[in-house]
mmCIF file of C-alpha atoms in Angstrom:
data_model
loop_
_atom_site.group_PDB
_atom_site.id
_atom_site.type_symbol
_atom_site.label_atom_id
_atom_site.label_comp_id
_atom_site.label_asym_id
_atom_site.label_seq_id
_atom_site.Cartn_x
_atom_site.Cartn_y
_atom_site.Cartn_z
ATOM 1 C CA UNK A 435 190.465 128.051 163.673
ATOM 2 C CA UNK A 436 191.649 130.703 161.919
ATOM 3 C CA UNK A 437 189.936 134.167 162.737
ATOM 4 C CA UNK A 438 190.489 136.812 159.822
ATOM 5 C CA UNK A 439 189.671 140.632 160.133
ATOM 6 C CA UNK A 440 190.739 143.617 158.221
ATOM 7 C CA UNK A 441 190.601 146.660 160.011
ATOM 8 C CA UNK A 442 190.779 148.821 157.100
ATOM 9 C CA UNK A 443 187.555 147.251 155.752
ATOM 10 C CA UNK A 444 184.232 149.820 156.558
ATOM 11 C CA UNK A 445 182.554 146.347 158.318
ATOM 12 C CA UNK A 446 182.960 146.690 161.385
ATOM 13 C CA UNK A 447 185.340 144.756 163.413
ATOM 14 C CA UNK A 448 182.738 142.484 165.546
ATOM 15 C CA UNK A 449 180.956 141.569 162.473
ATOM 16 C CA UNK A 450 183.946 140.588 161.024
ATOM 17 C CA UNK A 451 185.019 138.447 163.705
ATOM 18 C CA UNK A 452 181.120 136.730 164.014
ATOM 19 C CA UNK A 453 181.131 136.392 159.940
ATOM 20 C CA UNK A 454 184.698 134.365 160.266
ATOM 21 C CA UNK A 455 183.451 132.069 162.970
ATOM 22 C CA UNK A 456 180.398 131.350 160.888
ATOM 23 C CA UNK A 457 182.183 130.986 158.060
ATOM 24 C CA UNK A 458 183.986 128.335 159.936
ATOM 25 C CA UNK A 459 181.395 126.604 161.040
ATOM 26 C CA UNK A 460 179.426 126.445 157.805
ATOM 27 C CA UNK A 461 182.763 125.118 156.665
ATOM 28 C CA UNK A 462 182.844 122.222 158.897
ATOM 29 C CA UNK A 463 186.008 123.443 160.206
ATOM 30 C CA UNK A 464 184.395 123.953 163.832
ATOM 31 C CA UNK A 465 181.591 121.843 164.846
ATOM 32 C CA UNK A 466 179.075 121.411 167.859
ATOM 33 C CA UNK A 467 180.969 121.208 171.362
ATOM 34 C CA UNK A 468 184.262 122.871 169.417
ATOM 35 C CA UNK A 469 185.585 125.652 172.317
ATOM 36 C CA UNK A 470 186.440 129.163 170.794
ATOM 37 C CA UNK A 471 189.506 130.945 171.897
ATOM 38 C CA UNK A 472 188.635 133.376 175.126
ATOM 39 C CA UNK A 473 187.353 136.540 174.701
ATOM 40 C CA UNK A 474 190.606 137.307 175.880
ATOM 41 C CA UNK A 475 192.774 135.576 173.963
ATOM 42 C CA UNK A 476 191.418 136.584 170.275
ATOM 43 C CA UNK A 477 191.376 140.663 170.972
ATOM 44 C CA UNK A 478 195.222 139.802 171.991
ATOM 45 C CA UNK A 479 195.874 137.684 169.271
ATOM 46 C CA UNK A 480 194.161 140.346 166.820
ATOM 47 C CA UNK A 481 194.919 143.030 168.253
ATOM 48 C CA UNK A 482 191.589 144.784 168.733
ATOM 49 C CA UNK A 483 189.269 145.313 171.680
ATOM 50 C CA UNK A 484 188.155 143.135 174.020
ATOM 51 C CA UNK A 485 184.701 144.777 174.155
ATOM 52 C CA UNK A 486 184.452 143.921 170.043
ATOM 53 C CA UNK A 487 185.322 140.626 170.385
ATOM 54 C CA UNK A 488 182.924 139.841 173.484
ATOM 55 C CA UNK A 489 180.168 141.543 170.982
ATOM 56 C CA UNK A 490 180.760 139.657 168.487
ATOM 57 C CA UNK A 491 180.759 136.480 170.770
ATOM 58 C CA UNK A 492 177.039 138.279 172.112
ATOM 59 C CA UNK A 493 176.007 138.178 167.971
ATOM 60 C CA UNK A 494 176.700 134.404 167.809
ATOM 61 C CA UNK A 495 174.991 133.722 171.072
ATOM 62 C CA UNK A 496 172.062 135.592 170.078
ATOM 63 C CA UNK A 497 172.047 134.052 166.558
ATOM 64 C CA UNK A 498 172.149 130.719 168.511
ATOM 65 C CA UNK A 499 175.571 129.259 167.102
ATOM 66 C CA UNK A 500 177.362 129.409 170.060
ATOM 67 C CA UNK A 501 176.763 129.105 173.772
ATOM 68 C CA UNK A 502 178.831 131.240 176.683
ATOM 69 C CA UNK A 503 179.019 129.683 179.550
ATOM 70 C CA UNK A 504 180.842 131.025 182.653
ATOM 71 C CA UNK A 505 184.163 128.979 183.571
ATOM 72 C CA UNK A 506 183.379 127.044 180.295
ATOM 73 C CA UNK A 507 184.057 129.883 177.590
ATOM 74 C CA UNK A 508 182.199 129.948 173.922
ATOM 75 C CA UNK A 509 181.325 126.571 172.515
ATOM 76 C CA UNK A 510 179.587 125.870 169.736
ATOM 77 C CA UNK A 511 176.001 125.196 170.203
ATOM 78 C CA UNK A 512 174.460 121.640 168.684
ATOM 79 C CA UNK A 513 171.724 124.656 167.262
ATOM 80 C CA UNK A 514 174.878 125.066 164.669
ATOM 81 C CA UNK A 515 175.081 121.816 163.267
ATOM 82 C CA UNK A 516 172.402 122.837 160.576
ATOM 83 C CA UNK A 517 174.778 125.208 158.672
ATOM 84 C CA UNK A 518 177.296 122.545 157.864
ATOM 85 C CA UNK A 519 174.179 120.695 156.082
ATOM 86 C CA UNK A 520 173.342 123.529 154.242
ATOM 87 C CA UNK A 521 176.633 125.102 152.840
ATOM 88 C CA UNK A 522 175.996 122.888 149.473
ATOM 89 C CA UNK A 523 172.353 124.425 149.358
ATOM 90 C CA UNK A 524 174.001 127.897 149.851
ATOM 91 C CA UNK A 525 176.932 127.513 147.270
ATOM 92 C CA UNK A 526 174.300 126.523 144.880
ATOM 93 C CA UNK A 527 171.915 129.470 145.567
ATOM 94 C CA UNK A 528 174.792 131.725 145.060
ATOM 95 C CA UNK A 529 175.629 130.606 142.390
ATOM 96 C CA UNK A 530 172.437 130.304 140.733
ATOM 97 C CA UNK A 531 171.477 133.799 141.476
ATOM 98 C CA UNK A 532 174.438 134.620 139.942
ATOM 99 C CA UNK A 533 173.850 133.125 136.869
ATOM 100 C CA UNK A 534 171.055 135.078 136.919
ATOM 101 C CA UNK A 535 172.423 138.095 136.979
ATOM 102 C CA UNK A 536 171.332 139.050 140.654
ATOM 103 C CA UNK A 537 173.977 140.302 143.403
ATOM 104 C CA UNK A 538 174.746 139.374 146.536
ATOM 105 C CA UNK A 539 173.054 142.318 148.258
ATOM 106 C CA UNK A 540 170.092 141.874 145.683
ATOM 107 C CA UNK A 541 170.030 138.036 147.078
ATOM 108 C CA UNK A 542 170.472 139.223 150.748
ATOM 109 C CA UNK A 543 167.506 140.755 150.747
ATOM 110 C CA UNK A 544 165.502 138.509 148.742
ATOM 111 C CA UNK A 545 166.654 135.885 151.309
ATOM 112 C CA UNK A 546 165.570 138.296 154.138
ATOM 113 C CA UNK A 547 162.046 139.132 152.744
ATOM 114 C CA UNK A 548 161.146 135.363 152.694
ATOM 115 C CA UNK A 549 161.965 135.247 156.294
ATOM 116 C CA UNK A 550 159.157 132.909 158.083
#
């Protein structure tokens, strides 16, 4: 697992760090039961805040990818398994809105106004 951020970018650090573990995960690249580095480990590796990376950790809990447990670390939750099924839909909703001219932000919120 490769965890990408750029801290020049105006998104802010612990979304970046949630979005690349997603990303991941919708990927295939980590699946259910998969450990995530510590808390610790990642803000040394990327040099950032420990505090960012344990919200971003708090985002994917919340969101239901992964699960913290004490001793145990972040794993990734079975709850995530779903995303690897749907990256196809996804790629082709992309790029079907895109043939139709709509953006990404324009498709965010379409996506978000449907939201059961």
């Amino acid at each position: 697992m490769l965890i990408r951020i750029d801290p020049d970018s105006a998104r802010p650090l612990f979304d970046q760090v949630a979005a690349s573990v997603r990303a991941d995960v919708l990927a295939g690249r980590l699946t259910p039961g998969d450990r995530l580095p510590s808390a610790r480990e990642l803000a040394d590796a990327l040099e950032i805040n420990l505090h960012t990376v344990l919200r971003a950790y708090q985002q994917l809990r919340d969101e239901g990818l992964i699960d913290l447990r004490r001793g145990r670390g972040a794993v990734v939750s079975p709850a995530a398994a779903p995303l690897a099924e749907l990256s196809h839909d996804i790629a082709a909703l992309v790029t079907r809105a895109a043939s139709l001219g709509l953006s990404p932000p324009t498709l965010a919120a379409l996506i978000k106004e449907t939201e059961a």
